[in-house]
Coordinates of C-alpha atoms in Angstrom, one line a residue:
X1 CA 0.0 0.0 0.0
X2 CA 1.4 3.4 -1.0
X3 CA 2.5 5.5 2.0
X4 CA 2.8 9.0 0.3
X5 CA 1.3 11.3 1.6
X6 CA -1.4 13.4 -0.3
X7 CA -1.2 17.3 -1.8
X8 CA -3.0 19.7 0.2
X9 CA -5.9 21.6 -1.7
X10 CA -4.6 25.3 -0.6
X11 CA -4.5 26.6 -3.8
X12 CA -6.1 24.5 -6.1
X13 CA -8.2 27.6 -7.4
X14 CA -5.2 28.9 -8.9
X15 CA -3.8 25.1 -9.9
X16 CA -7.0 24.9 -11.9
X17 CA -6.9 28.2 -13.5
X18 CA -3.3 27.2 -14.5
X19 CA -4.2 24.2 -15.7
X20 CA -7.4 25.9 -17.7
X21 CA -5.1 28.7 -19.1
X22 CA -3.0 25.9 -20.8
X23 CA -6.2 24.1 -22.4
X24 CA -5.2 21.2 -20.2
X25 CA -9.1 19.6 -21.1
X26 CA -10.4 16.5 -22.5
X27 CA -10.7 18.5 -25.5
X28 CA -7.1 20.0 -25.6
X29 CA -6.0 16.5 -25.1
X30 CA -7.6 15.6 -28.1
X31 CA -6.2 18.3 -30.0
X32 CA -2.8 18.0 -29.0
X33 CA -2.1 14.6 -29.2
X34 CA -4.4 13.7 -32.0
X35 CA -7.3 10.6 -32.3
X36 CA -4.6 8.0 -32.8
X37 CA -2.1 8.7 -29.9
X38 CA -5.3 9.9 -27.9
X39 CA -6.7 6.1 -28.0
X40 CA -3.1 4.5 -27.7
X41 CA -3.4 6.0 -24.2
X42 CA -6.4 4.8 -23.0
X43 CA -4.6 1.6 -23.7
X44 CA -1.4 2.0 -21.7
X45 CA 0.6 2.7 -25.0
X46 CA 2.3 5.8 -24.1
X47 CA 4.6 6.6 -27.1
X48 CA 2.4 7.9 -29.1
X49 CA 2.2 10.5 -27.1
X50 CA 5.2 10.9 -25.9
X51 CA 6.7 12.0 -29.2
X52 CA 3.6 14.1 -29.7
X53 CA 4.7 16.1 -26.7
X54 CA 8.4 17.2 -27.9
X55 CA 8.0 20.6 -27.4
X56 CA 7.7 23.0 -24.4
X57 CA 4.6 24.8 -24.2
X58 CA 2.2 24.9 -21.0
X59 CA 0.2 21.6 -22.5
X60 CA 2.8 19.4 -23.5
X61 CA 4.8 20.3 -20.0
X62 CA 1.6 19.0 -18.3
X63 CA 1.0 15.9 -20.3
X64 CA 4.5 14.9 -19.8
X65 CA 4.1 15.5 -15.8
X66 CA 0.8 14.6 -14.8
X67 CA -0.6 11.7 -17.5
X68 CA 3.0 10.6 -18.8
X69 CA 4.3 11.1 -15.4
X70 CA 7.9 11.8 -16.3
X71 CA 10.2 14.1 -15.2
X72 CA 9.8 17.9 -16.9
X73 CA 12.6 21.0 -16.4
X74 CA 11.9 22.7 -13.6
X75 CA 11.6 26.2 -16.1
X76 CA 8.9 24.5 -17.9
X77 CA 7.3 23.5 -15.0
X78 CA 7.4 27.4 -13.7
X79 CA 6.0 28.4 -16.9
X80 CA 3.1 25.8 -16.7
X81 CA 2.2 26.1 -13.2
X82 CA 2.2 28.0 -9.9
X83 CA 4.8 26.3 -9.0
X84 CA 6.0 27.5 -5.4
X85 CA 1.9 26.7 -4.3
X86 CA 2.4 23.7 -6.5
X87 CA 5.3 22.2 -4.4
X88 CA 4.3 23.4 -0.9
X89 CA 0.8 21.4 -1.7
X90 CA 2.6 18.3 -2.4
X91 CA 1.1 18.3 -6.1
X92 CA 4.5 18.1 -7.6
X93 CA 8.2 17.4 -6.2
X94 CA 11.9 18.5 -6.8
X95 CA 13.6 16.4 -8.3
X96 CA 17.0 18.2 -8.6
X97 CA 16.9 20.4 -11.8
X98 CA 13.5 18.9 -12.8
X99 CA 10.0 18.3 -11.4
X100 CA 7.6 15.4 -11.1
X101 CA 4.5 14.8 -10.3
X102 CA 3.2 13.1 -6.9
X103 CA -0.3 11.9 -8.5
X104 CA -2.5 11.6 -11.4
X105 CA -4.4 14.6 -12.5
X106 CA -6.7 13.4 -15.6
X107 CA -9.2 15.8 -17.3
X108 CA -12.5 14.8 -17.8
X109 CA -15.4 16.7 -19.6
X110 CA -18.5 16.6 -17.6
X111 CA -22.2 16.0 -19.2
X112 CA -22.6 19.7 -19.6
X113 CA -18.7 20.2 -21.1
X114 CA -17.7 20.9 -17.5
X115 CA -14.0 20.7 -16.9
X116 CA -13.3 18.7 -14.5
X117 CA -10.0 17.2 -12.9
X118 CA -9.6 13.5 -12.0
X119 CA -7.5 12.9 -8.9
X120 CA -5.7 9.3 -8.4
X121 CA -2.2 7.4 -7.7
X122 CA 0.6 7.7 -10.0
X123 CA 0.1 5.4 -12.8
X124 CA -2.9 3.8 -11.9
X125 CA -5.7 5.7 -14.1
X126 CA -7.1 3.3 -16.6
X127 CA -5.0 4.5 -19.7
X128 CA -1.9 5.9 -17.4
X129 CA 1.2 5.4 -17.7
X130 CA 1.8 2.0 -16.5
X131 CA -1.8 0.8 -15.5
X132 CA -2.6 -0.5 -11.8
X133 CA -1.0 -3.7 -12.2
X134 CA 1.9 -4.3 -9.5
X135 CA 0.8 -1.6 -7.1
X136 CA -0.3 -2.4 -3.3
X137 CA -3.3 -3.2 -2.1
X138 CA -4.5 0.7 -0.7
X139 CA -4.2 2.0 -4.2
X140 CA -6.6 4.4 -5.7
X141 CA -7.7 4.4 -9.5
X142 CA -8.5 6.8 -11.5
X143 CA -11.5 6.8 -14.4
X144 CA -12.1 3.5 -16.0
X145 CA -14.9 2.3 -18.1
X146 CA -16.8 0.6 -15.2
X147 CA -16.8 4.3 -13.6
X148 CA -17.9 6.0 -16.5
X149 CA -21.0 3.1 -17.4
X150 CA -22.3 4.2 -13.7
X151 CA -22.1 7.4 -14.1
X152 CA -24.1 7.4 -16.9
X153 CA -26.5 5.2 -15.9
X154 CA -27.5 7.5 -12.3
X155 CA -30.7 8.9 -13.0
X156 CA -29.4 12.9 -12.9
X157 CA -32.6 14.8 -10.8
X158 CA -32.1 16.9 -8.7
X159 CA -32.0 15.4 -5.2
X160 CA -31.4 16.2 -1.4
X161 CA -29.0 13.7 -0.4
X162 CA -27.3 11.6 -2.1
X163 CA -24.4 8.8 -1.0
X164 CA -21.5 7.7 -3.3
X165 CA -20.0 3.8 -1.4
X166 CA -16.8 3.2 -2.2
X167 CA -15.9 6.9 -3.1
X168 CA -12.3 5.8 -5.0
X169 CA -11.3 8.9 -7.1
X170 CA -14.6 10.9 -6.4
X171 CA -16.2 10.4 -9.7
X172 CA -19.6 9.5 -8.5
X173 CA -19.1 12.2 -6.3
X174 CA -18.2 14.7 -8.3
X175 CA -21.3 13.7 -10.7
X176 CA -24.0 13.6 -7.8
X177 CA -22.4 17.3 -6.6
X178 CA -24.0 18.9 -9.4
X179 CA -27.6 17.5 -8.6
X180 CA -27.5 17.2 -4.9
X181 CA -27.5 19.2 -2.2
X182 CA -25.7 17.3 0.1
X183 CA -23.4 14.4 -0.9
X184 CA -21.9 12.1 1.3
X185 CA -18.9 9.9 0.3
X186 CA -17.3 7.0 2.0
X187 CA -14.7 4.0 1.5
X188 CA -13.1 2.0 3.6
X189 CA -9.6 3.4 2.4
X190 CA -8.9 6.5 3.8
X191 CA -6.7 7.1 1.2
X192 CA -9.6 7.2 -1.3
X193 CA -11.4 9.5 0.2
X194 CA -8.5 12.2 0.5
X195 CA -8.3 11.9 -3.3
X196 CA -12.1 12.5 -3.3
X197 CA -11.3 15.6 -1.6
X198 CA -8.7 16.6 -4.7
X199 CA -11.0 15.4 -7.4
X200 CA -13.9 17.8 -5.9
X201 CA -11.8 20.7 -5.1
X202 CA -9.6 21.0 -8.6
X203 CA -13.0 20.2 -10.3
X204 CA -14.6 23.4 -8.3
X205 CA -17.7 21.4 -7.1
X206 CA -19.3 21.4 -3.8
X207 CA -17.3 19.6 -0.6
X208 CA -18.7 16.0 0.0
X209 CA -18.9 14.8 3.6
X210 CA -16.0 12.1 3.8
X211 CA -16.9 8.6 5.7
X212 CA -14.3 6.0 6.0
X213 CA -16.0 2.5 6.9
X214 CA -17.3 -0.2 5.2
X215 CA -20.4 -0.3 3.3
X216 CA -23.0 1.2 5.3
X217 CA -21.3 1.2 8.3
X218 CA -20.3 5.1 8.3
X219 CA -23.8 6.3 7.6
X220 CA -26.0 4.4 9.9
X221 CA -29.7 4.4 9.9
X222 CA -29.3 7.3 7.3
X223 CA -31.7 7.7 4.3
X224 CA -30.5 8.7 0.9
X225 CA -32.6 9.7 -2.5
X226 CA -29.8 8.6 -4.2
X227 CA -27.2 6.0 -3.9
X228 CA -24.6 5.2 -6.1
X229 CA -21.8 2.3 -5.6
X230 CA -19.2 1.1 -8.0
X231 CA -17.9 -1.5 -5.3
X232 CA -14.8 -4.2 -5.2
X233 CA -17.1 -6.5 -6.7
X234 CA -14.5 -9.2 -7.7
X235 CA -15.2 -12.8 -6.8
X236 CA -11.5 -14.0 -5.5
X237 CA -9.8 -16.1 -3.3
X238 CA -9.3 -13.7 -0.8
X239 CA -8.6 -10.0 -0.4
X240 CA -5.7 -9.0 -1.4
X241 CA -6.6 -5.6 -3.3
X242 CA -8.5 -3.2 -1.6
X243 CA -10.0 -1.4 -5.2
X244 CA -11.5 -4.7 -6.2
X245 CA -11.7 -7.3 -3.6
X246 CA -14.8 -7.5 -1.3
X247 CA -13.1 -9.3 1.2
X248 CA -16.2 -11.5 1.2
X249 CA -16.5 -15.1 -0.2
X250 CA -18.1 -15.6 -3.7
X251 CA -21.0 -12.3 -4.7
X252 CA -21.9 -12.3 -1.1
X253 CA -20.4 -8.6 -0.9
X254 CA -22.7 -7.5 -3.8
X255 CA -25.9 -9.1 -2.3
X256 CA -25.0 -7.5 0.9
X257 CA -24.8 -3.8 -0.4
X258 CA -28.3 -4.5 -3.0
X259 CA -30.2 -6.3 0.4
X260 CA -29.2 -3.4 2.5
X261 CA -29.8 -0.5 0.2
X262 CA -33.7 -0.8 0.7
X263 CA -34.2 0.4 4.5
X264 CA -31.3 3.5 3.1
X265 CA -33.4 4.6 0.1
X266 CA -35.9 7.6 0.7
X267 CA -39.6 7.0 -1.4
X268 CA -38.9 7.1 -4.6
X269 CA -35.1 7.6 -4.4
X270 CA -32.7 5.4 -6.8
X271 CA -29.6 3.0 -6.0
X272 CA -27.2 2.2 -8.9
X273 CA -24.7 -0.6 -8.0
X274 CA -21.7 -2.3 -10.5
X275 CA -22.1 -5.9 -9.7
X276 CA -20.4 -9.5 -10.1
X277 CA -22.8 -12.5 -9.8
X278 CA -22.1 -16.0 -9.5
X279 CA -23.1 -18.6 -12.2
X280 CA -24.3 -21.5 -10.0
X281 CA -24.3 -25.2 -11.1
X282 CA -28.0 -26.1 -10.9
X283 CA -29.5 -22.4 -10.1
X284 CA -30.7 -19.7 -12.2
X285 CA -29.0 -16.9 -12.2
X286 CA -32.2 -14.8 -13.0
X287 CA -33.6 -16.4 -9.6
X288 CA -30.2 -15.5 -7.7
X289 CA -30.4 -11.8 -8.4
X290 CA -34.3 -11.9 -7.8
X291 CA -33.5 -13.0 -4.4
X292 CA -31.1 -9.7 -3.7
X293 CA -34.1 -7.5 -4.4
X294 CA -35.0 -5.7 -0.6
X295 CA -38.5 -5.6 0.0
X296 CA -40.0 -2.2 -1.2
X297 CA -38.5 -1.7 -4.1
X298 CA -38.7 -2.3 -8.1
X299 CA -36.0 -3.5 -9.5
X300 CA -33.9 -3.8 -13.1
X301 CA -31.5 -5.7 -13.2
X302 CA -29.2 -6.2 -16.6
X303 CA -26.8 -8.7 -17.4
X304 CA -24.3 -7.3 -19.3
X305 CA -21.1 -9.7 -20.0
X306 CA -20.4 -13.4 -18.7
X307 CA -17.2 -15.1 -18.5
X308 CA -16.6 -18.5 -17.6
X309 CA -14.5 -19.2 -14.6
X310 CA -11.0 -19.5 -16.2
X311 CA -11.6 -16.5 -18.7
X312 CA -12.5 -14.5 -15.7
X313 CA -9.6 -15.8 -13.4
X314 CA -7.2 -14.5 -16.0
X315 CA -8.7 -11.4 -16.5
X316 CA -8.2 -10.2 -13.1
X317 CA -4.5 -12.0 -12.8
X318 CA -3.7 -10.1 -15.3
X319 CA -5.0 -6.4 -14.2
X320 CA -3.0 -7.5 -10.8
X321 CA 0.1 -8.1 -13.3
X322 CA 0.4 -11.9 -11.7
X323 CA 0.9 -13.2 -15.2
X324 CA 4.3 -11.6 -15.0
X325 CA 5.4 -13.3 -11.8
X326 CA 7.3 -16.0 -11.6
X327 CA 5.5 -19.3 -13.4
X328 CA 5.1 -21.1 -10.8
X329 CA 3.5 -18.7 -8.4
X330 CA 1.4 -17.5 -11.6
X331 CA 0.2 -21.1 -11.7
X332 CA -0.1 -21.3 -7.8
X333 CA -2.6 -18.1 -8.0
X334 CA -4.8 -19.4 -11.1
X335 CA -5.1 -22.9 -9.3
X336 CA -6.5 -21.2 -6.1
X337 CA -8.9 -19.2 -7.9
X338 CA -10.7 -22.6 -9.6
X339 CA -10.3 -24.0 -6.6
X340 CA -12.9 -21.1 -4.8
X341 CA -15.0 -21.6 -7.7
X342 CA -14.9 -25.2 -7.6
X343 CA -16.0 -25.0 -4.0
X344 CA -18.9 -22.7 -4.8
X345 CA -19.7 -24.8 -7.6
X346 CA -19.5 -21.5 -9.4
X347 CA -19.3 -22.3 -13.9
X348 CA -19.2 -18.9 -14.8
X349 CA -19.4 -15.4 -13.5
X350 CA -21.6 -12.5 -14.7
X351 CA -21.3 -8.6 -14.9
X352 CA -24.0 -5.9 -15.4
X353 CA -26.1 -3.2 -13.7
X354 CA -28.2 -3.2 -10.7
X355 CA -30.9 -0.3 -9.9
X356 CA -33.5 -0.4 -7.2
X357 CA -36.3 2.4 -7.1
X358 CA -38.1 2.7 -3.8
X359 CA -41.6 2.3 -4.8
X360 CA -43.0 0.7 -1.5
X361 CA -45.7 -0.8 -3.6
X362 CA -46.8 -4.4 -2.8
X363 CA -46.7 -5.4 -6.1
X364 CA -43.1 -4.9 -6.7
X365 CA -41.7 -5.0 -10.5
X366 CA -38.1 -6.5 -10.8
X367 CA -36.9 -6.9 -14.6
X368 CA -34.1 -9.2 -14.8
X369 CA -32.4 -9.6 -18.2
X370 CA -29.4 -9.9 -20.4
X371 CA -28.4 -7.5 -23.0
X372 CA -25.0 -7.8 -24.3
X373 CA -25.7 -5.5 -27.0
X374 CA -24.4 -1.6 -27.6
X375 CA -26.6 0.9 -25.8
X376 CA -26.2 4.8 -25.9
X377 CA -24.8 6.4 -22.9
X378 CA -25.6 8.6 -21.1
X379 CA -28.8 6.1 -19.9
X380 CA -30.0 7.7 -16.9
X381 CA -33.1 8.9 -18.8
X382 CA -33.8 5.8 -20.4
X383 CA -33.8 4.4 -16.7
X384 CA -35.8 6.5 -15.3
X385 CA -38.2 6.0 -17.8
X386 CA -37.7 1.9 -17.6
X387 CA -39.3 2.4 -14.0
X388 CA -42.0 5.1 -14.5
X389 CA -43.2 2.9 -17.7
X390 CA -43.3 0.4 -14.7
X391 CA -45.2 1.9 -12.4
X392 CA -48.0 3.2 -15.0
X393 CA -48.5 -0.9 -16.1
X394 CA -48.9 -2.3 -12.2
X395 CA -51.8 0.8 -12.2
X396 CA -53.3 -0.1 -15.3
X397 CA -55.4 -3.0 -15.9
X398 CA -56.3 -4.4 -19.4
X399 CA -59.7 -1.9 -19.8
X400 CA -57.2 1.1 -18.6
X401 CA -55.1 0.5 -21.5
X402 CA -57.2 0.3 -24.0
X403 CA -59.0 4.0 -22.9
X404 CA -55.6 5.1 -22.7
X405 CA -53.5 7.0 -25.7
X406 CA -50.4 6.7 -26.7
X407 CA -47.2 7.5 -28.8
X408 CA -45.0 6.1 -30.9
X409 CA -41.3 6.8 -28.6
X410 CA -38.9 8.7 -31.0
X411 CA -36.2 7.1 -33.6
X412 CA -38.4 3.9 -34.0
X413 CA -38.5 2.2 -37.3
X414 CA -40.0 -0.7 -38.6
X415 CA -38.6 -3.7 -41.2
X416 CA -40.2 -5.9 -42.6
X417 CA -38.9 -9.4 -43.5
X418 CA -39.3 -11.7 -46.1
X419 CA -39.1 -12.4 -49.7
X420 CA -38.3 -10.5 -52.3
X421 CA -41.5 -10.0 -54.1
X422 CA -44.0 -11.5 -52.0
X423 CA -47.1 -10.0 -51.1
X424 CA -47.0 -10.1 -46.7
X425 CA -43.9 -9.9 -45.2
X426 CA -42.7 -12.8 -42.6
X427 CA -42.2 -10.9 -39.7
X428 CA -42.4 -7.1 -38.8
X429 CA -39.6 -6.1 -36.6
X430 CA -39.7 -2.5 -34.5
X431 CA -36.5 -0.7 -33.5
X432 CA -34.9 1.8 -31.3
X433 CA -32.1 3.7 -31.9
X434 CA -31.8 5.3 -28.7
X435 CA -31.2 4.0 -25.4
X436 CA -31.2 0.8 -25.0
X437 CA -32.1 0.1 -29.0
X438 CA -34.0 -2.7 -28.4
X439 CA -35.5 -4.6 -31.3
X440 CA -39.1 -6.6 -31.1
X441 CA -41.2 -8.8 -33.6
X442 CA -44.5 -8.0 -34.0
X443 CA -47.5 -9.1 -35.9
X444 CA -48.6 -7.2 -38.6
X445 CA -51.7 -5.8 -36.5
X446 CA -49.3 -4.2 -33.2
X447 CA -47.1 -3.2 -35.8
X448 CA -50.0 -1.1 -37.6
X449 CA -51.3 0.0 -33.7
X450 CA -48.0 1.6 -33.4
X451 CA -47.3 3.2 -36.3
X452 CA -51.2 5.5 -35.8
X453 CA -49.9 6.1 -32.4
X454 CA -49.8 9.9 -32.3
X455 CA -51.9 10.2 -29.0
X456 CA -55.2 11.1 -30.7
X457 CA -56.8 8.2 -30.4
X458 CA -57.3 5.9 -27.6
X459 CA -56.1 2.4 -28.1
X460 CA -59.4 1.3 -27.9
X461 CA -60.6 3.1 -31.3
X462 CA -57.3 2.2 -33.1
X463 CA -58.2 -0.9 -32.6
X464 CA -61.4 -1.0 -33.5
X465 CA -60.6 1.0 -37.2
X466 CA -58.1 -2.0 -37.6
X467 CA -60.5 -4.6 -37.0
X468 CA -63.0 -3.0 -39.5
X469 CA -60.1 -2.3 -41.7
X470 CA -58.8 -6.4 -41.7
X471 CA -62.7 -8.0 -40.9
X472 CA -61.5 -8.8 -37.7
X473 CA -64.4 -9.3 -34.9
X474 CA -63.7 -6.0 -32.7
X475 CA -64.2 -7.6 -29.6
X476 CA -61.6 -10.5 -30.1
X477 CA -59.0 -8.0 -31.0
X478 CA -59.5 -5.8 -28.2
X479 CA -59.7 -9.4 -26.1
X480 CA -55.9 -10.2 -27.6
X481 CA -54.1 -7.3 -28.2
X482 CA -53.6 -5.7 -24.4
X483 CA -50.9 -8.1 -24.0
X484 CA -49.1 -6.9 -26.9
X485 CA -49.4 -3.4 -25.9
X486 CA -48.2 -4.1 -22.5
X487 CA -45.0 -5.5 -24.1
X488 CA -44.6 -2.2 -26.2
X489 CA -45.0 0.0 -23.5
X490 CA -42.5 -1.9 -20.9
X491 CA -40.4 -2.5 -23.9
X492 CA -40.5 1.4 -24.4
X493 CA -41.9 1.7 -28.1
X494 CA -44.7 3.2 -27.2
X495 CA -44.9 6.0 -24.4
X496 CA -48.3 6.5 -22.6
X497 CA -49.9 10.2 -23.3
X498 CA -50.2 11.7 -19.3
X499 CA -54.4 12.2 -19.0
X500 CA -54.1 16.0 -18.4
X501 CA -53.5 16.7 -21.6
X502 CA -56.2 17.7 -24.3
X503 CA -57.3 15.2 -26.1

């Protein structure tokens, strides 16, 4: 575990402003290094832009210090920084005649092209300059793609509290600070949360209030309106790395944080957790996340990857950097991780998203599926509207639906499939190209209901022009066709038109 200490926040107004004044953004990055040596860094391959960074202005001094993490002139260090505040807040050190940097500062655009500043330890943002493989187990990361996915899923209103578990860098933190009027961050590494503190203050957002503890621990019997948690979700043979290891056997950490979420969540308030799940010889996975689901609350839960047990053993042998050890104990470590999967009679793990909406309805909806395909991010609208679509179904029966109106959802298209030529096609397929862009068969009659959907008509009269249309009996289609509507709607093709409006 790294023992340096951590820079001081003093003067990180006028860090920031220098850092601003030398277009030291997301979208200077970009422009300075180009698309090509841009994505080799997000892979670890830093010569790209190293030899895009030859020359000495402000930018390319604070590339080479703060993302490559190499040693700069102490001139060009001056001339890209306050540097006196700069030293005496531990941001950077002397080095003789040059300077280096003591962490990771990482721009990152905000939803709203904010410029904010990402916080973490020396070569251990995903993309750095080495990666976190070979560092101790107290060691903070940056922004990685698991980060980013939950921020963009969070449903973004505005709230009163909200808590960020497992703080890290301060992402999640730094996201809920902009909607929130109080925001609460813990981890169990103290560490973390100091670079929390950095991440908020060189971003200019709000102060969080900093717990250390586990899980719930630090808040109590507090209630939140939101809660969001990328957590060590890793299923391993024991603990050995505080950023990814639960420290508990098998998924039990990641059931433990979704059980106990319910009695924290305000009404109507929203918990978004990453998650690991166990593949269980002889069990349904589908049931085994059903069973985390705390009483009060719908639920949607989405499978998004699964790996069987040695292609997931090597995966997180290699972020660790075991597979550079020595053989044997490479060999040693992959045999003990089968081993706690052979005792949990675990064949395969699975990853995805977890979010809980505190509905305290008896009649609770949980959604559990797996979609491995491309979504668009950001997706915090599209869940928001997943549970409000949700809620409007368990209140509407079978004659409610068809007195209701509706709308075709935006970006839908149809396709039809068959043969060239022929008169009917086989099958009528709808689409979405937003959100979650989901894709549904449909018979020829829902696929005519949707396309008059323009929330005119009730569904009831649509169908009955249909049925006089096609020679249908009226009464049969209206009997049938509520199911298919139902689907639709949870589906998200159509939306439901809210009764206040005019007809």
């Amino acid at each position: 575990m790294s023992t340096t200490s951590l820079p001081a926040s003093d003067h990180s107004p006028r860090l920031r402003a220098a850092l601003l004044a030398a277009d030291f953004t997301a979208d200077g990055l970009l422009d300075l290094l180009g698309a090509s040596a841009y994505a080799a860094l997000a892979r670890s391959e830093t010569v790209p832009a190293l030899r895009a960074t030859r020359g000495d202005t402000p930018l390319e001094t604070l590339v080479r210090l703060f993302l490559l993490q190499g040693s700069v002139p102490h001139a060009a260090a001056d001339a890209a920084l306050p540097l006196d505040e700069a030293l005496a807040d531990g941001w950077v050190v002397r080095d003789g005649e040059e300077v280096r940097a003591t962490v990771d500062v990482r721009p990152y655009g905000g939803p709203e092209g904010q410029d904010w500043f990402i916080v973490s330890d020396l070569g251990c943002s995903v993309g750095g300059a080495s990666g976190a493989s070979g560092h101790g187990e107290g060691v903070v990361l940056g922004v990685g793609g698991a980060s980013t996915t939950l921020a963009g899923l969070t449903v973004r209103t505005p709230v009163s509290s909200a808590l960020d578990l497992g703080a890290g860098s301060g992402i999640q933190a730094l996201h809920a600070a902009q909607h929130a009027t109080r925001v609460t961050a813990t981890d169990l590494n103290p560490r973390a949360l100091g670079f929390t503190r950095l991440t908020l203050a060189l971003s200019e957002a709000p102060p969080a209030e900093l717990r250390e503890g586990s899980l719930f621990e630090p808040v109590a019997d507090e209630s939140y309106d939101l809660i969001v948690s990328n957590p060590p979700f890793v299923i391993s043979p024991g603990a050995r790395l505080t950023y990814r290891d639960g420290g508990m056997g098998g998924d039990d950490l990641c059931r433990t944080l979704v059980q106990q979420a319910g009695e924290r969540l305000n009404s109507g308030g929203f918990a978004h957790f990453l998650a690991n799940w166990q593949h269980v010889e002889g069990e349904e996975w589908q049931d085994r996340l059903r069973s985390w689901v705390p009483r009060g609350c719908d639920a949607w839960i989405v499978q998004r990857e699964v790996q069987d047990v040695t292609q997931y053993a090597e995966l997180w042998l290699r972020d660790s950097g075991d597979h550079r050890d020595d053989p044997r104990s490479y060999a040693a470590r992959y045999e003990a991780w089968l081993d706690e999967f052979e005792a949990r009679d675990t064949k395969a793990v699975g990853f995805g998203w977890i979010t809980l909406r505190k509905s305290d309805s008896e009649r609770p909806s949980v959604v559990v599926e797996e979609w491995p395909h491309p979504v668009e991010q950001p997706l915090g609208a599209t869940v928001r509207a997943h549970f409000e679509r949700q809620e409007y179904l368990r209140t509407h029966d079978d004659a409610a639906l068809l007195a209701a109106r509706f709308t075709l959802a935006p970006e839908v298209v149809q396709e039809q499939v068959g043969l060239p030529g022929a008169e009917d096609p086989e099958h009528v397929v709808l689409r979405q190209n937003r959100g979650m862009r989901r894709a549904t068969k449909v018979d020829t009659v829902a696929a005519g209901f949707a396309g008059v959907c323009d929330g005119t008509l009730s569904a009831g009269r649509i169908l009955d022009a249909i049925a006089q249309l096609t020679g249908e009996d009226p009464v049969l289609l209206r009997d049938r066709t509520p199911q298919a509507i139902r689907l639709l709607v949870e589906e998200g093709f159509l939306e439901p038109v809210p009764v206040s409006e005019p007809r």
